[in-house]
CSV table of N, CA and C in Angstrom, one decimal:
chain,number,residue,atom,x,y,z
G,1,UNK,N,6.9,8.3,-12.1
G,1,UNK,CA,6.6,8.2,-10.7
G,1,UNK,C,5.3,8.9,-10.4
G,2,UNK,N,4.6,8.4,-9.4
G,2,UNK,CA,3.3,8.9,-9.0
G,2,UNK,C,3.5,10.3,-8.3
G,3,UNK,N,2.6,11.2,-8.5
G,3,UNK,CA,2.6,12.5,-7.8
G,3,UNK,C,2.1,12.2,-6.4
G,4,UNK,N,3.0,12.2,-5.4
G,4,UNK,CA,2.7,11.9,-4.0
G,4,UNK,C,1.7,12.8,-3.4
G,5,UNK,N,1.5,14.0,-3.9
G,5,UNK,CA,0.5,14.9,-3.3
G,5,UNK,C,-0.9,14.5,-3.7
G,6,UNK,N,-1.1,13.6,-4.7
G,6,UNK,CA,-2.4,13.3,-5.1
G,6,UNK,C,-2.9,12.0,-4.4
G,7,UNK,N,-2.0,11.4,-3.7
G,7,UNK,CA,-2.3,10.1,-3.0
G,7,UNK,C,-3.0,10.3,-1.7
G,8,UNK,N,-3.7,9.3,-1.2
G,8,UNK,CA,-4.2,9.3,0.2
G,8,UNK,C,-3.3,8.4,1.0
G,9,UNK,N,-3.2,8.5,2.3
G,9,UNK,CA,-2.3,7.7,3.1
G,9,UNK,C,-3.0,7.2,4.4
G,10,UNK,N,-2.4,6.2,5.0
G,10,UNK,CA,-3.0,5.7,6.2
G,10,UNK,C,-1.9,5.8,7.3
G,11,UNK,N,-2.4,5.8,8.6
G,11,UNK,CA,-1.5,5.8,9.7
G,11,UNK,C,-0.6,4.5,9.8
G,12,UNK,N,-1.0,3.5,9.0
G,12,UNK,CA,-0.2,2.3,8.9
G,12,UNK,C,0.8,2.3,7.8
G,13,UNK,N,1.1,3.5,7.3
G,13,UNK,CA,2.1,3.8,6.3
G,13,UNK,C,1.9,3.1,5.0
G,14,UNK,N,0.7,3.2,4.5
G,14,UNK,CA,0.3,2.8,3.2
G,14,UNK,C,-0.2,4.0,2.4
G,15,UNK,N,0.0,3.9,1.1
G,15,UNK,CA,-0.5,4.9,0.2
G,15,UNK,C,-1.6,4.3,-0.6
G,16,UNK,N,-2.5,5.2,-1.0
G,16,UNK,CA,-3.7,4.8,-1.8
G,16,UNK,C,-3.9,5.7,-3.0
G,17,UNK,N,-3.9,5.1,-4.2
G,17,UNK,CA,-4.1,5.9,-5.4
G,17,UNK,C,-5.5,5.5,-5.9
G,18,UNK,N,-6.5,6.3,-5.6
G,18,UNK,CA,-7.9,5.9,-5.9
G,18,UNK,C,-8.3,6.5,-7.3
G,19,UNK,N,-8.8,5.7,-8.2
G,19,UNK,CA,-9.3,6.1,-9.5
G,19,UNK,C,-10.8,6.1,-9.4
G,20,UNK,N,-11.3,7.3,-9.3
G,20,UNK,CA,-12.8,7.5,-9.1
G,20,UNK,C,-13.6,7.0,-10.3
G,21,UNK,N,-13.0,7.0,-11.5
G,21,UNK,CA,-13.6,6.6,-12.7
G,21,UNK,C,-13.9,5.1,-12.7
G,22,UNK,N,-12.9,4.3,-12.1
G,22,UNK,CA,-13.1,2.9,-12.1
G,22,UNK,C,-13.5,2.3,-10.8
G,23,UNK,N,-13.4,3.1,-9.7
G,23,UNK,CA,-13.7,2.7,-8.4
G,23,UNK,C,-12.6,1.7,-7.8
G,24,UNK,N,-11.4,1.8,-8.4
G,24,UNK,CA,-10.3,0.9,-7.9
G,24,UNK,C,-9.2,1.7,-7.3
G,25,UNK,N,-8.7,1.2,-6.2
G,25,UNK,CA,-7.6,1.8,-5.4
G,25,UNK,C,-6.4,0.9,-5.5
G,26,UNK,N,-5.3,1.5,-5.9
G,26,UNK,CA,-4.0,0.8,-5.9
G,26,UNK,C,-3.3,1.2,-4.6
G,27,UNK,N,-2.8,0.2,-3.9
G,27,UNK,CA,-2.2,0.3,-2.6
G,27,UNK,C,-0.8,-0.2,-2.5
G,28,UNK,N,0.0,0.5,-1.8
G,28,UNK,CA,1.4,0.1,-1.5
G,28,UNK,C,1.9,0.7,-0.2
G,29,UNK,N,3.1,0.5,0.1
G,29,UNK,CA,3.7,1.0,1.4
G,29,UNK,C,4.5,2.3,1.0
G,30,UNK,N,4.6,3.2,2.0
G,30,UNK,CA,5.3,4.4,1.7
G,30,UNK,C,6.8,4.3,1.8
G,31,UNK,N,7.5,5.3,1.4
G,31,UNK,CA,9.0,5.3,1.5
G,31,UNK,C,9.3,5.2,3.0
G,32,UNK,N,8.6,5.9,3.9
G,32,UNK,CA,8.8,5.8,5.3
G,32,UNK,C,8.8,4.4,5.8
G,33,UNK,N,7.8,3.6,5.4
G,33,UNK,CA,7.6,2.2,5.8
G,33,UNK,C,8.8,1.4,5.2
G,34,UNK,N,9.0,1.6,3.9
G,34,UNK,CA,10.1,0.9,3.2
G,34,UNK,C,11.4,1.1,3.9
G,35,UNK,N,11.7,2.3,4.3
G,35,UNK,CA,13.0,2.6,5.0
G,35,UNK,C,13.0,1.9,6.3
G,36,UNK,N,11.9,1.9,7.1
G,36,UNK,CA,11.9,1.3,8.4
G,36,UNK,C,12.1,-0.3,8.3
G,37,UNK,N,11.5,-0.8,7.2
G,37,UNK,CA,11.6,-2.3,7.0
G,37,UNK,C,13.0,-2.7,6.5
G,38,UNK,N,13.6,-1.9,5.7
G,38,UNK,CA,14.9,-2.3,5.1
G,38,UNK,C,14.6,-3.1,3.9
G,39,UNK,N,15.5,-4.0,3.5
G,39,UNK,CA,15.4,-4.8,2.3
G,39,UNK,C,14.3,-5.8,2.4
G,40,UNK,N,13.2,-5.7,1.6
G,40,UNK,CA,12.1,-6.6,1.7
G,40,UNK,C,12.5,-7.9,0.9
G,41,UNK,N,12.3,-9.1,1.6
G,41,UNK,CA,12.7,-10.4,1.1
G,41,UNK,C,11.5,-11.3,0.8
G,42,UNK,N,10.3,-10.9,1.3
G,42,UNK,CA,9.2,-11.8,1.0
G,42,UNK,C,7.9,-10.9,1.1
G,43,UNK,N,7.0,-11.1,0.2
G,43,UNK,CA,5.7,-10.5,0.3
G,43,UNK,C,4.6,-11.5,0.1
G,44,UNK,N,3.7,-11.5,1.0
G,44,UNK,CA,2.5,-12.4,1.0
G,44,UNK,C,1.3,-11.5,0.8
G,45,UNK,N,0.6,-11.7,-0.4
G,45,UNK,CA,-0.5,-10.9,-0.7
G,45,UNK,C,-1.8,-11.7,-0.8
G,46,UNK,N,-3.0,-11.1,-0.6
G,46,UNK,CA,-4.2,-11.8,-0.7
G,46,UNK,C,-4.5,-12.3,-2.1
G,47,UNK,N,-5.4,-13.3,-2.2
G,47,UNK,CA,-5.7,-13.7,-3.6
G,47,UNK,C,-6.7,-12.8,-4.2
G,48,UNK,N,-6.7,-12.7,-5.5
G,48,UNK,CA,-7.7,-12.0,-6.3
G,48,UNK,C,-9.1,-12.5,-5.9
G,49,UNK,N,-10.0,-11.6,-5.7
G,49,UNK,CA,-11.4,-12.1,-5.3
G,49,UNK,C,-11.6,-12.1,-3.8
G,50,UNK,N,-10.6,-11.9,-3.0
G,50,UNK,CA,-10.7,-11.8,-1.6
G,50,UNK,C,-11.4,-10.5,-1.2
G,51,UNK,N,-12.4,-10.7,-0.3
G,51,UNK,CA,-13.1,-9.5,0.3
G,51,UNK,C,-12.2,-9.0,1.5
G,52,UNK,N,-12.0,-7.7,1.5
G,52,UNK,CA,-11.2,-7.2,2.6
G,52,UNK,C,-12.0,-6.1,3.3
G,53,UNK,N,-11.8,-5.9,4.6
G,53,UNK,CA,-12.4,-4.9,5.3
G,53,UNK,C,-11.4,-3.9,5.8
G,54,UNK,N,-11.7,-2.6,5.8
G,54,UNK,CA,-10.8,-1.6,6.2
G,54,UNK,C,-10.2,-1.9,7.6
G,55,UNK,N,-8.9,-1.8,7.7
G,55,UNK,CA,-8.2,-2.1,9.0
G,55,UNK,C,-7.8,-3.5,9.2
G,56,UNK,N,-8.3,-4.4,8.4
G,56,UNK,CA,-8.0,-5.8,8.6
G,56,UNK,C,-6.7,-6.2,8.0
G,57,UNK,N,-6.0,-7.1,8.5
G,57,UNK,CA,-4.7,-7.6,7.9
G,57,UNK,C,-5.0,-8.3,6.6
G,58,UNK,N,-4.4,-8.0,5.6
G,58,UNK,CA,-4.6,-8.7,4.3
G,58,UNK,C,-3.3,-9.2,3.6
G,59,UNK,N,-2.2,-9.1,4.3
G,59,UNK,CA,-1.0,-9.6,3.8
G,59,UNK,C,0.1,-9.4,4.8
G,60,UNK,N,1.3,-9.7,4.3
G,60,UNK,CA,2.5,-9.6,5.2
G,60,UNK,C,3.8,-9.3,4.3
G,61,UNK,N,4.6,-8.5,4.9
G,61,UNK,CA,5.9,-8.2,4.3
G,61,UNK,C,7.0,-8.6,5.2
G,62,UNK,N,8.0,-9.4,4.8
G,62,UNK,CA,9.1,-9.7,5.6
G,62,UNK,C,10.4,-9.0,5.0
G,63,UNK,N,11.2,-8.5,5.9
G,63,UNK,CA,12.4,-7.9,5.5
G,63,UNK,C,13.6,-8.4,6.3
G,64,UNK,N,14.8,-7.9,6.0
G,64,UNK,CA,15.9,-8.3,6.8
G,64,UNK,C,15.9,-7.9,8.2
G,65,UNK,N,15.0,-6.9,8.5
G,65,UNK,CA,14.9,-6.3,9.8
G,65,UNK,C,13.7,-6.8,10.6
G,66,UNK,N,12.6,-7.0,9.9
G,66,UNK,CA,11.4,-7.4,10.7
G,66,UNK,C,10.3,-7.9,9.7
G,67,UNK,N,9.1,-8.2,10.3
G,67,UNK,CA,8.0,-8.6,9.6
G,67,UNK,C,6.9,-7.6,9.9
G,68,UNK,N,6.2,-7.2,8.8
G,68,UNK,CA,5.1,-6.2,9.0
G,68,UNK,C,3.9,-6.6,8.3
G,69,UNK,N,2.7,-6.3,8.9
G,69,UNK,CA,1.5,-6.6,8.3
G,69,UNK,C,1.1,-5.6,7.3
G,70,UNK,N,0.3,-6.0,6.3
G,70,UNK,CA,-0.3,-5.1,5.4
G,70,UNK,C,-1.8,-5.0,5.8
G,71,UNK,N,-2.3,-3.8,6.0
G,71,UNK,CA,-3.7,-3.6,6.4
G,71,UNK,C,-4.5,-3.0,5.2
G,72,UNK,N,-5.7,-3.5,5.1
G,72,UNK,CA,-6.5,-3.0,4.0
G,72,UNK,C,-6.9,-1.6,4.4
G,73,UNK,N,-6.6,-0.6,3.5
G,73,UNK,CA,-7.0,0.8,3.9
G,73,UNK,C,-8.4,1.1,3.6
G,74,UNK,N,-9.1,0.3,2.8
G,74,UNK,CA,-10.5,0.5,2.4
G,74,UNK,C,-11.1,-0.9,2.3
G,75,UNK,N,-12.4,-0.9,2.5
G,75,UNK,CA,-13.2,-2.2,2.3
G,75,UNK,C,-13.5,-2.4,0.8
G,76,UNK,N,-13.5,-3.6,0.4
G,76,UNK,CA,-13.8,-3.9,-1.0
G,76,UNK,C,-13.3,-5.3,-1.4
G,77,UNK,N,-13.1,-5.5,-2.6
G,77,UNK,CA,-12.6,-6.8,-3.2
G,77,UNK,C,-11.3,-6.7,-3.9
G,78,UNK,N,-10.4,-7.6,-3.6
G,78,UNK,CA,-9.1,-7.5,-4.2
G,78,UNK,C,-9.3,-7.8,-5.7
G,79,UNK,N,-8.9,-6.9,-6.5
G,79,UNK,CA,-9.1,-7.0,-8.0
G,79,UNK,C,-7.8,-7.5,-8.7
G,80,UNK,N,-6.6,-7.1,-8.1
G,80,UNK,CA,-5.3,-7.5,-8.6
G,80,UNK,C,-4.3,-7.5,-7.5
G,81,UNK,N,-3.3,-8.4,-7.7
G,81,UNK,CA,-2.1,-8.3,-6.9
G,81,UNK,C,-0.9,-8.2,-7.7
G,82,UNK,N,0.1,-7.6,-7.2
G,82,UNK,CA,1.4,-7.4,-7.9
G,82,UNK,C,2.2,-8.6,-7.9
G,83,UNK,N,2.0,-9.5,-8.8
G,83,UNK,CA,2.8,-10.8,-8.8
G,83,UNK,C,4.3,-10.5,-9.0
G,84,UNK,N,4.7,-9.4,-9.7
G,84,UNK,CA,6.1,-9.1,-9.8
G,84,UNK,C,6.7,-8.8,-8.5
G,85,UNK,N,6.0,-8.1,-7.6
G,85,UNK,CA,6.5,-7.8,-6.2
G,85,UNK,C,6.6,-9.1,-5.4
G,86,UNK,N,5.7,-10.0,-5.6
G,86,UNK,CA,5.8,-11.3,-4.9
G,86,UNK,C,7.1,-12.1,-5.4
G,87,UNK,N,7.3,-12.1,-6.7
G,87,UNK,CA,8.4,-12.8,-7.2
G,87,UNK,C,9.7,-12.0,-7.0
G,88,UNK,N,9.7,-10.7,-6.9
G,88,UNK,CA,10.9,-9.9,-6.7
G,88,UNK,C,10.6,-8.9,-5.6
G,89,UNK,N,10.5,-9.3,-4.3
G,89,UNK,CA,10.1,-8.4,-3.2
G,89,UNK,C,11.0,-7.2,-3.1
G,90,UNK,N,12.2,-7.1,-3.7
G,90,UNK,CA,13.0,-5.9,-3.6
G,90,UNK,C,12.3,-4.7,-4.2
G,91,UNK,N,11.3,-5.0,-5.1
G,91,UNK,CA,10.6,-3.9,-5.7
G,91,UNK,C,9.8,-3.1,-4.7
G,92,UNK,N,9.4,-3.8,-3.6
G,92,UNK,CA,8.6,-3.1,-2.6
G,92,UNK,C,9.4,-2.1,-1.9
G,93,UNK,N,10.6,-2.4,-1.5
G,93,UNK,CA,11.5,-1.5,-0.9
G,93,UNK,C,12.2,-0.5,-1.8
G,94,UNK,N,12.5,-1.0,-3.0
G,94,UNK,CA,13.2,-0.2,-4.0
G,94,UNK,C,12.4,0.8,-4.8
G,95,UNK,N,11.1,0.5,-5.0
G,95,UNK,CA,10.2,1.4,-5.8
G,95,UNK,C,8.8,1.3,-5.2
G,96,UNK,N,8.6,1.7,-4.0
G,96,UNK,CA,7.3,1.5,-3.3
G,96,UNK,C,6.2,2.3,-4.0
G,97,UNK,N,6.5,3.4,-4.6
G,97,UNK,CA,5.4,4.2,-5.3
G,97,UNK,C,5.2,3.9,-6.8
G,98,UNK,N,6.0,2.9,-7.3
G,98,UNK,CA,5.9,2.6,-8.7
G,98,UNK,C,5.7,1.0,-8.8
G,99,UNK,N,6.8,0.4,-9.2
G,99,UNK,CA,6.7,-1.1,-9.5
G,99,UNK,C,6.4,-1.9,-8.2
G,100,UNK,N,6.6,-1.3,-7.1
G,100,UNK,CA,6.4,-2.0,-5.8
G,100,UNK,C,5.0,-1.9,-5.2
G,101,UNK,N,4.0,-1.5,-6.0
G,101,UNK,CA,2.7,-1.5,-5.5
G,101,UNK,C,2.3,-2.9,-5.1
G,102,UNK,N,1.3,-3.0,-4.2
G,102,UNK,CA,0.9,-4.4,-3.7
G,102,UNK,C,-0.4,-4.9,-4.2
G,103,UNK,N,-1.5,-4.2,-4.0
G,103,UNK,CA,-2.8,-4.7,-4.4
G,103,UNK,C,-3.6,-3.6,-5.0
G,104,UNK,N,-4.6,-4.1,-5.8
G,104,UNK,CA,-5.7,-3.2,-6.3
G,104,UNK,C,-7.0,-3.7,-5.7
G,105,UNK,N,-7.7,-2.7,-5.1
G,105,UNK,CA,-9.0,-3.1,-4.4
G,105,UNK,C,-10.1,-2.3,-5.1
G,106,UNK,N,-11.2,-3.1,-5.5
G,106,UNK,CA,-12.4,-2.4,-6.0
G,106,UNK,C,-13.1,-2.0,-4.7
G,107,UNK,N,-13.2,-0.7,-4.5
G,107,UNK,CA,-13.7,-0.1,-3.2
G,107,UNK,C,-15.2,-0.2,-3.1
G,108,UNK,N,-15.7,-0.6,-2.0
G,108,UNK,CA,-17.1,-0.7,-1.7
G,108,UNK,C,-17.8,0.7,-1.6
G,109,UNK,N,-17.1,1.6,-0.8
G,109,UNK,CA,-17.6,2.9,-0.6
G,109,UNK,C,-16.5,4.0,-0.9
G,110,UNK,N,-16.6,4.6,-2.1
G,110,UNK,CA,-15.6,5.5,-2.6
G,110,UNK,C,-15.5,6.7,-1.6
G,111,UNK,N,-16.6,7.1,-0.9
G,111,UNK,CA,-16.5,8.2,0.0
G,111,UNK,C,-15.5,7.9,1.2
G,112,UNK,N,-15.2,6.7,1.4
G,112,UNK,CA,-14.3,6.3,2.5
G,112,UNK,C,-12.9,6.8,2.2
G,113,UNK,N,-12.6,7.0,1.0
G,113,UNK,CA,-11.2,7.5,0.6
G,113,UNK,C,-11.0,8.9,1.3
G,114,UNK,N,-12.1,9.7,1.4
G,114,UNK,CA,-12.0,11.0,2.0
G,114,UNK,C,-11.6,11.0,3.4
G,115,UNK,N,-11.7,9.9,4.1
G,115,UNK,CA,-11.4,9.8,5.5
G,115,UNK,C,-9.9,9.4,5.7
G,116,UNK,N,-9.2,9.1,4.6
G,116,UNK,CA,-7.8,8.8,4.7
G,116,UNK,C,-7.0,10.1,4.8
G,117,UNK,N,-5.7,10.0,5.2
G,117,UNK,CA,-4.9,11.2,5.3
G,117,UNK,C,-4.4,11.8,4.0
G,118,UNK,N,-4.3,13.1,3.9
G,118,UNK,CA,-3.7,13.7,2.7
G,118,UNK,C,-2.2,13.7,3.0
G,119,UNK,N,-1.4,14.2,2.0
G,119,UNK,CA,0.1,14.2,2.1
G,119,UNK,C,0.6,15.0,3.3
G,120,UNK,N,0.0,16.1,3.5
G,120,UNK,CA,0.5,17.0,4.6
G,120,UNK,C,0.3,16.3,5.9
G,121,UNK,N,-0.9,15.7,6.1
G,121,UNK,CA,-1.2,15.1,7.4
G,121,UNK,C,-0.3,13.8,7.6
G,122,UNK,N,0.0,13.1,6.5
G,122,UNK,CA,0.9,12.0,6.6
G,122,UNK,C,2.3,12.4,7.0
G,123,UNK,N,2.8,13.4,6.3
G,123,UNK,CA,4.2,13.9,6.6
G,123,UNK,C,4.2,14.4,8.1
G,124,UNK,N,3.2,15.0,8.6
G,124,UNK,CA,3.1,15.5,10.0
G,124,UNK,C,3.1,14.3,10.9
G,125,UNK,N,2.4,13.2,10.5
G,125,UNK,CA,2.3,12.0,11.3
G,125,UNK,C,3.7,11.4,11.5
G,126,UNK,N,4.5,11.4,10.4
G,126,UNK,CA,5.8,10.8,10.5
G,126,UNK,C,6.9,11.7,11.0
G,127,UNK,N,6.5,12.9,11.4
G,127,UNK,CA,7.5,13.8,12.0
G,127,UNK,C,8.3,14.5,10.9
G,128,UNK,N,7.7,14.6,9.7
G,128,UNK,CA,8.4,15.3,8.6
G,128,UNK,C,9.0,14.4,7.6
G,129,UNK,N,9.0,13.1,7.9
G,129,UNK,CA,9.6,12.2,6.9
G,129,UNK,C,8.7,12.0,5.7
G,130,UNK,N,9.4,11.8,4.6
G,130,UNK,CA,8.6,11.6,3.4
G,130,UNK,C,8.3,10.1,3.3
C-alpha cells in the first residue's frame, strides 16, 4: 500500500502520487470519496493521449449511491489509464490507493504539485476523516 503521507491531495478528494524522476503523476480517489460514493459500478476514464487541464472534468465514476466527476488535479497528458478499474470498478472503492488508481498524467508543470494539499491539510478539510 502507498504511504498516504507522501501523497498530494485535492479538495475534490483525489490523491496524487507524483514521481519527479519521470514527471508522471498517478491519480485516484481517496478513501473518503470512496466511502461517500459507496460501491463503484462504472468508471469512465479519458483516453491515453488526451490533454487535460487542472480542474477540468476528465472522467466519471458511478456508484450505487451517485455519480461523481473525476477532475484533473494537474495539467498534462494522460499517459495511462487503469483498464482493470474500468473492467472491475469495484477496485476503485475497494482499493482506492492501490489497484483502484485511475489515470497517470505526464505533468506539464511539476511545480504545480506543490500547490496541492498535503495529508494534514486534506484530513483537516474532511473533518478528520482519512
